[in-house]
XYZ file of C-alpha atoms in Angstrom:
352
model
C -3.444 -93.054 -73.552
C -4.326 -95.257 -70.835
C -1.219 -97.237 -71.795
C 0.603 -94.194 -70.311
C -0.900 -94.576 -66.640
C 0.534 -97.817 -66.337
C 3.796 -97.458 -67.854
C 3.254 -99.633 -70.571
C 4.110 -100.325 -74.044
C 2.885 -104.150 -74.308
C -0.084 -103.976 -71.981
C -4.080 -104.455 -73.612
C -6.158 -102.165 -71.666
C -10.034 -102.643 -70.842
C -12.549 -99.950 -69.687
C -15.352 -101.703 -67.970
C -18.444 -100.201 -66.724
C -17.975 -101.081 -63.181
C -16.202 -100.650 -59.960
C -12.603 -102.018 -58.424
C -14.651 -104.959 -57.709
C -15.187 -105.847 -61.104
C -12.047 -105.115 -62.203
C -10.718 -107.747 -59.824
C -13.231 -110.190 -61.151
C -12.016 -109.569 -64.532
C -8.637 -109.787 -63.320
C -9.069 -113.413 -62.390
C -11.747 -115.093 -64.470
C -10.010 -114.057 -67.343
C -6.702 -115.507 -66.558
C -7.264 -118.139 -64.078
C -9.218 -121.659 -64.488
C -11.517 -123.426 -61.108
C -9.261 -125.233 -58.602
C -6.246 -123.184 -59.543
C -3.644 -122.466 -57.000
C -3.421 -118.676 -55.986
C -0.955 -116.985 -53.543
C -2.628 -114.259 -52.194
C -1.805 -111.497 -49.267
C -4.039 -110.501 -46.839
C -2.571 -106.980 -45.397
C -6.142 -105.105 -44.614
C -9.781 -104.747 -45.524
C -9.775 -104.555 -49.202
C -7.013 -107.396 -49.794
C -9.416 -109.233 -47.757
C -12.471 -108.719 -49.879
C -10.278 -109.919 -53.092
C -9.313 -112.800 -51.417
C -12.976 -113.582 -51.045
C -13.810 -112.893 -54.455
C -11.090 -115.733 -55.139
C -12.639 -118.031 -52.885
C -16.095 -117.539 -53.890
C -14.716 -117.561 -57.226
C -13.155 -121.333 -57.051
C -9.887 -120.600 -56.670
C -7.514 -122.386 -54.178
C -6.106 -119.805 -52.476
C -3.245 -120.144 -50.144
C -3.886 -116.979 -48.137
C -0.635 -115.085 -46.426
C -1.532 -112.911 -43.431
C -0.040 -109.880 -42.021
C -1.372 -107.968 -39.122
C -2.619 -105.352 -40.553
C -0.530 -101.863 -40.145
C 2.689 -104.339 -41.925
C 3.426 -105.185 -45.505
C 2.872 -108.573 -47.415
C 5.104 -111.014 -46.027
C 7.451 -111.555 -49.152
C 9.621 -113.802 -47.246
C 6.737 -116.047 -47.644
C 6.176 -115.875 -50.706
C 10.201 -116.742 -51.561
C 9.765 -120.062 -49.628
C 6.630 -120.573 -51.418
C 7.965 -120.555 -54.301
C 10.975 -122.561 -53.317
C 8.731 -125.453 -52.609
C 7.097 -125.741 -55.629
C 9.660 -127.123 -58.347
C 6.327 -128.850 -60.243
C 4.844 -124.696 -60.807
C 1.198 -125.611 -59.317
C 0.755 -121.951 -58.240
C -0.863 -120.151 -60.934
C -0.984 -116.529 -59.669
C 0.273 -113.935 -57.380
C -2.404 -111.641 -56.261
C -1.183 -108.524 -54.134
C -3.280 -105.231 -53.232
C -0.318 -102.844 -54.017
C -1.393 -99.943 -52.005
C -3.695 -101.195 -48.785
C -6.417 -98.353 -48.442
C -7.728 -99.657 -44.662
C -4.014 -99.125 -43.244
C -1.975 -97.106 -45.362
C 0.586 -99.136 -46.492
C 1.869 -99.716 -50.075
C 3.997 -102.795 -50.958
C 7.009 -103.404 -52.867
C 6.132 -104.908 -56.133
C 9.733 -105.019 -57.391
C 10.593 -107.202 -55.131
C 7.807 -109.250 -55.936
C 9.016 -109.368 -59.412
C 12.353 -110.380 -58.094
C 11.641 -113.056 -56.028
C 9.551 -114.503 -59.380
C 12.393 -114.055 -61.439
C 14.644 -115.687 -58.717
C 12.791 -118.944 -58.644
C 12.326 -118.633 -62.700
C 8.788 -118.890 -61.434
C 6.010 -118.500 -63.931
C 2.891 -117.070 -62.173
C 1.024 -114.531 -62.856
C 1.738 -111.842 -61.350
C -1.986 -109.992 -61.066
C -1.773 -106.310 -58.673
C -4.843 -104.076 -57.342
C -3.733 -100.869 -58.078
C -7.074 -98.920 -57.253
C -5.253 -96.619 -54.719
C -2.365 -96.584 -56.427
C -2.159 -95.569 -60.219
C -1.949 -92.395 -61.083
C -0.227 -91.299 -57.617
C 2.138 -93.441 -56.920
C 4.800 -94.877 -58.567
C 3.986 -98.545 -60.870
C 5.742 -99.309 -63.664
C 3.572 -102.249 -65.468
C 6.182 -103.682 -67.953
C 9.820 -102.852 -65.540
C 7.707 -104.808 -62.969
C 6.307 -107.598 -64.803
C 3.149 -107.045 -63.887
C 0.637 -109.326 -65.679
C -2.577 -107.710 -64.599
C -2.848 -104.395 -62.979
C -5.740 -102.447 -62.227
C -7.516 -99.523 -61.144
C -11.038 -97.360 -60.507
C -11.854 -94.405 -61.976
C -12.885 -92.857 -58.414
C -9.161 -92.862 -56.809
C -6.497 -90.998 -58.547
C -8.076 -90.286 -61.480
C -10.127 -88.038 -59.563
C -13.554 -89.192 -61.504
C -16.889 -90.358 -59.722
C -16.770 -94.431 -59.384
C -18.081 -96.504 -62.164
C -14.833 -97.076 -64.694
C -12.986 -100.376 -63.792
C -9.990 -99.921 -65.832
C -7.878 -103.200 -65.968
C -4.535 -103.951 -68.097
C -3.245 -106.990 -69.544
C 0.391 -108.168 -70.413
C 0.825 -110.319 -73.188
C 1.533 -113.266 -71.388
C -2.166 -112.369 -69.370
C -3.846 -112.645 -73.083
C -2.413 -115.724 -73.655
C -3.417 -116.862 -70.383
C -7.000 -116.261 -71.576
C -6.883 -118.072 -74.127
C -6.958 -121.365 -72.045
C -8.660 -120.086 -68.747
C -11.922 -122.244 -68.121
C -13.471 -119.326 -65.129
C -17.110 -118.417 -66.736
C -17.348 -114.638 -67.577
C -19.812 -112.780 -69.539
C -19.809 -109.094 -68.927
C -16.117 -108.998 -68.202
C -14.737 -111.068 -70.980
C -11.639 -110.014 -72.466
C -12.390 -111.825 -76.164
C -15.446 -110.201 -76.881
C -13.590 -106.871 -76.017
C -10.912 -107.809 -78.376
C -13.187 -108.784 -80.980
C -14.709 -104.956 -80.815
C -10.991 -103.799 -81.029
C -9.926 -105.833 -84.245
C -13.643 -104.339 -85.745
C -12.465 -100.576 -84.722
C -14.773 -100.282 -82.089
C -14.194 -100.297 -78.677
C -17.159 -101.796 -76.364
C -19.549 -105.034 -76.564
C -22.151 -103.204 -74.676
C -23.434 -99.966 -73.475
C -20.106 -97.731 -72.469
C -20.255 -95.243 -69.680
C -20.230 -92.437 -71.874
C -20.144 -89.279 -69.443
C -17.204 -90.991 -67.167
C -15.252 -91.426 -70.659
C -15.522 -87.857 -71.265
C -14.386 -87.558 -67.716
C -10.942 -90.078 -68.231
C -10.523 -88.042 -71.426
C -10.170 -85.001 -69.317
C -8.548 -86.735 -66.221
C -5.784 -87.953 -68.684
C -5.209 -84.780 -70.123
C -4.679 -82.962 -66.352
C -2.211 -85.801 -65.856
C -0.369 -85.430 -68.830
C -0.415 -81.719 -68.814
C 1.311 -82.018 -65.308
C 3.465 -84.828 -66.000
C 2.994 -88.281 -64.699
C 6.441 -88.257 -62.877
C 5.240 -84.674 -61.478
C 2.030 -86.068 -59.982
C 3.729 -89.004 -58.028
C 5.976 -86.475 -56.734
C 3.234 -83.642 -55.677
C 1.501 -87.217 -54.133
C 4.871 -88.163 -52.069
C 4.936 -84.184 -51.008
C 1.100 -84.542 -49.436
C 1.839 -87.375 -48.268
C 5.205 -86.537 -46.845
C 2.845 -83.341 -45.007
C 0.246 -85.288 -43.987
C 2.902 -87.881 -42.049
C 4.199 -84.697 -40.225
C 1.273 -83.360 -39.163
C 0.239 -86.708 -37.085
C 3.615 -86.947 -35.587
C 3.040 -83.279 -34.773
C -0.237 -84.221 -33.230
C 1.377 -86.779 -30.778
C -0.082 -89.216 -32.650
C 1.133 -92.723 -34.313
C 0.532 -93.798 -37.928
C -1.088 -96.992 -38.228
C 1.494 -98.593 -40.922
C 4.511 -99.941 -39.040
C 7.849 -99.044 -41.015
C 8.584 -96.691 -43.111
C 8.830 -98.323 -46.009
C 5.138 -99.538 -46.265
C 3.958 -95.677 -45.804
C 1.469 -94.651 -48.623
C 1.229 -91.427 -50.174
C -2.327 -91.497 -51.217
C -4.107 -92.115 -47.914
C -2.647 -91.999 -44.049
C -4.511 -94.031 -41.070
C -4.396 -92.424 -38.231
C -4.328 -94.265 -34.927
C -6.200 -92.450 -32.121
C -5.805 -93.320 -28.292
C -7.962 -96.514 -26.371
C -10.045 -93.615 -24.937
C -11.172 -92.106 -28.037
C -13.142 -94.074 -30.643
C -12.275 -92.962 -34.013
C -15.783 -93.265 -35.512
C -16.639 -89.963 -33.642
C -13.928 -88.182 -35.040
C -15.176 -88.989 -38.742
C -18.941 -88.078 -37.838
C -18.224 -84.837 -35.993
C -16.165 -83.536 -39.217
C -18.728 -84.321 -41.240
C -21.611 -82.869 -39.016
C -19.387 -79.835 -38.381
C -16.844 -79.329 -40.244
C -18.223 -80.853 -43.477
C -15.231 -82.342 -43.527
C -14.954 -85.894 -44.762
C -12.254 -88.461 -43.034
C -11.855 -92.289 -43.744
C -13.175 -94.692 -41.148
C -11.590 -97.195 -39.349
C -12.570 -100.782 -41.158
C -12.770 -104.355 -39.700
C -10.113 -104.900 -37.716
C -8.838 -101.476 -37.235
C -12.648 -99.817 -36.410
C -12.807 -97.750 -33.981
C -9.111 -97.578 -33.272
C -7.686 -95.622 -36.651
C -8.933 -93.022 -39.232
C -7.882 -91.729 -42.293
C -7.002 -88.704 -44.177
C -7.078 -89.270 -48.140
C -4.242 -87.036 -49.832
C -4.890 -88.074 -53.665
C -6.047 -87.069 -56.668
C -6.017 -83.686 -58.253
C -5.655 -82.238 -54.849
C -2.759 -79.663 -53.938
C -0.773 -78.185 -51.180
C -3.908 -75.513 -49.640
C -6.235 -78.195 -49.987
C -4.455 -80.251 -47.773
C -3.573 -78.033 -45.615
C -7.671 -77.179 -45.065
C -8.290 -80.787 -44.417
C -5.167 -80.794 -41.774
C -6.811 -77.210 -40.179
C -10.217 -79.203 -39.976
C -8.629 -82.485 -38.746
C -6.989 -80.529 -35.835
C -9.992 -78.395 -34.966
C -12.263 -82.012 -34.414
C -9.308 -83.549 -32.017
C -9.860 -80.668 -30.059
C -13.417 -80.762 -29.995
C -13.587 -84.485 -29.008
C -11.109 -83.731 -26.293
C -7.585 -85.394 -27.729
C -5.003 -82.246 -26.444
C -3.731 -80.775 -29.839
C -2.121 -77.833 -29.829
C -4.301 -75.707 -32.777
C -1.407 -74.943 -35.203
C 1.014 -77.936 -34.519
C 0.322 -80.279 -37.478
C -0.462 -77.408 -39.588
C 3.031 -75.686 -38.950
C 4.795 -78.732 -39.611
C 3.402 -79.313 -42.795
C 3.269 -75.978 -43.823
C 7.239 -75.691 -43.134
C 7.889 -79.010 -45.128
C 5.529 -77.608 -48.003
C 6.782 -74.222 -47.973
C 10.378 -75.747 -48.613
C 9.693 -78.250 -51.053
C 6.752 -77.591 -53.387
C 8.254 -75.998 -56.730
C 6.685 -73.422 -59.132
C 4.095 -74.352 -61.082
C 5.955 -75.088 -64.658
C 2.815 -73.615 -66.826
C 3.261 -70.154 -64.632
C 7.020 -69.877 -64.579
């Protein structure tokens, strides 16, 4: 059923016993040899840490830098690709929703600019912030490896890695020199073909807990969930615009329905917002990372999470501005998301 997540038919999935972070390691070593030629973005904090993993990892990466708050710079990548008749790159390696800024990419268009230049990379996609909420479609998209954690919208604690391979990925494998023990795909597909599942020592509890998470999902509809995510999301946007204040993800197009970052005026340093919720409030917000620290923070909308729960977190979020001394008008951002939310969240189908 975990076929389903990614909108797949083709696609091999693997359950590791790990975090994002080894799910990206899997994601690489698996399908990628020492020395070969990666193009990856670097949009915010956690594309930056995979592009270190791919560094540390051997890889020659040519890295393509945004300023963080923008998308991947695909107009890059076409010229890339233009200038290299002779196929040297290997891989595309994209973060498709950015959880330090808020922004999610367009992986179609990735997929078109491939298909433009006939181009046979790999086309390998974080989606820890993204499956499950928003919308991926593994096999429409050519996606070769996409992944995800189990503590995002799956709503489970962390420790699942889940990653999922496209035929062409397994073939890949076949030939990729990386080392990997733990996170080798063969020995995983040597359980499969013997009607078992796992090489090692499963996390047994968190599978109960996907079993369940999956169900929810299904029992909702996948295509409802991205929808209820775009609504939160959609409420969330309205409240900071209510608040006077700016998003930190620069076009419209980039904005991300599972987590909003929040810029905050050069007189107020954002890290004080996030510990006074928590002390007071018990409230928990995102912090601002690297680049963005002190100057943004974030309010997570994913997950099995619905309209009233937002709206507590938006209540809380307003009551700390005002406590830090930002001038919010108690009731702005709530009203305006309550308005959008009263207009377009639909009857529950099960109660109907």
């Amino acid at each position: 059923d975990v076929k389903q997540i990614f909108k797949t038919t083709t696609g091999t999935p693997f359950l590791f016993p790990t975090t994002g972070t080894g799910a990206w390691e899997s994601a690489l070593t698996n399908t990628l040899s020492p020395g070969d030629k990666i193009v990856s973005f670097l949009i915010g904090q956690f594309s930056l840490l995979w592009i270190d993993q791919q560094q540390r990892l051997n890889f020659n990466v040519d890295v393509v830098e945004s300023d963080w708050g923008y998308g991947a710079d695909l107009a890059a990548l076409d010229y890339k690709l233009r200038q290299d008749p002779s196929h040297s790159i290997k891989a595309i390696c994209i973060v498709h929703n950015e959880t330090a800024t808020g922004v999610t990419n367009d992986l179609s268009a990735v997929r078109k600019i491939l298909d433009k230049h006939r181009h046979p990379a790999l086309l390998l996609v974080d989606g820890v912030s993204s499956i499950c909420a928003l919308d991926f479609r593994m096999d429409e998209w050519g996606v070769d490896v996409a992944l995800t954690g189990s503590q995002k919208a799956l709503s489970l604690p962390t420790g699942l890695g889940i990653v999922c391979a496209s035929p062409k990925a397994l073939e890949a494998s076949k030939t990729a020199k990386s080392v990997r023990v733990f996170f080798d795909w063969k020995d995983y597909l040597k359980f499969y073909k013997m009607g078992t599942y796992w090489p090692y020592t499963p996390s047994i509890q968190l599978l109960y807990g996907l079993r369940t998470a999956l169900d929810l999902i299904f029992e909702e509809g996948l295509e409802n969930v991205i929808k209820r995510h775009n609504r939160l999301g959609t409420a969330t946007r309205l409240a900071v615009e209510a608040w006077g204040l700016k998003n930190c993800t620069q076009k419209e197009e980039w904005f991300s329905d599972t987590v909003t970052a929040v810029v905050v005026p050069p007189y107020i340093d954002s890290a004080e917002i996030v510990k006074h919720a928590w002390k007071r409030y018990n409230l928990s917000l995102g912090l601002g990372l690297n680049k963005v620290a002190g100057k943004v923070f974030r309010i997570g909308h994913l997950g099995h999470l619905n309209e009233l729960q937002l709206m507590g977190a938006l209540s809380g979020v307003e009551m700390v501005l005002k406590d830090i001394g930002y001038p919010v008008k108690l009731g702005s951002g709530v009203a305006a998301a309550a308005a959008y939310l009263s207009n377009s969240t639909p009857l529950i189908p099960s109660r109907i």
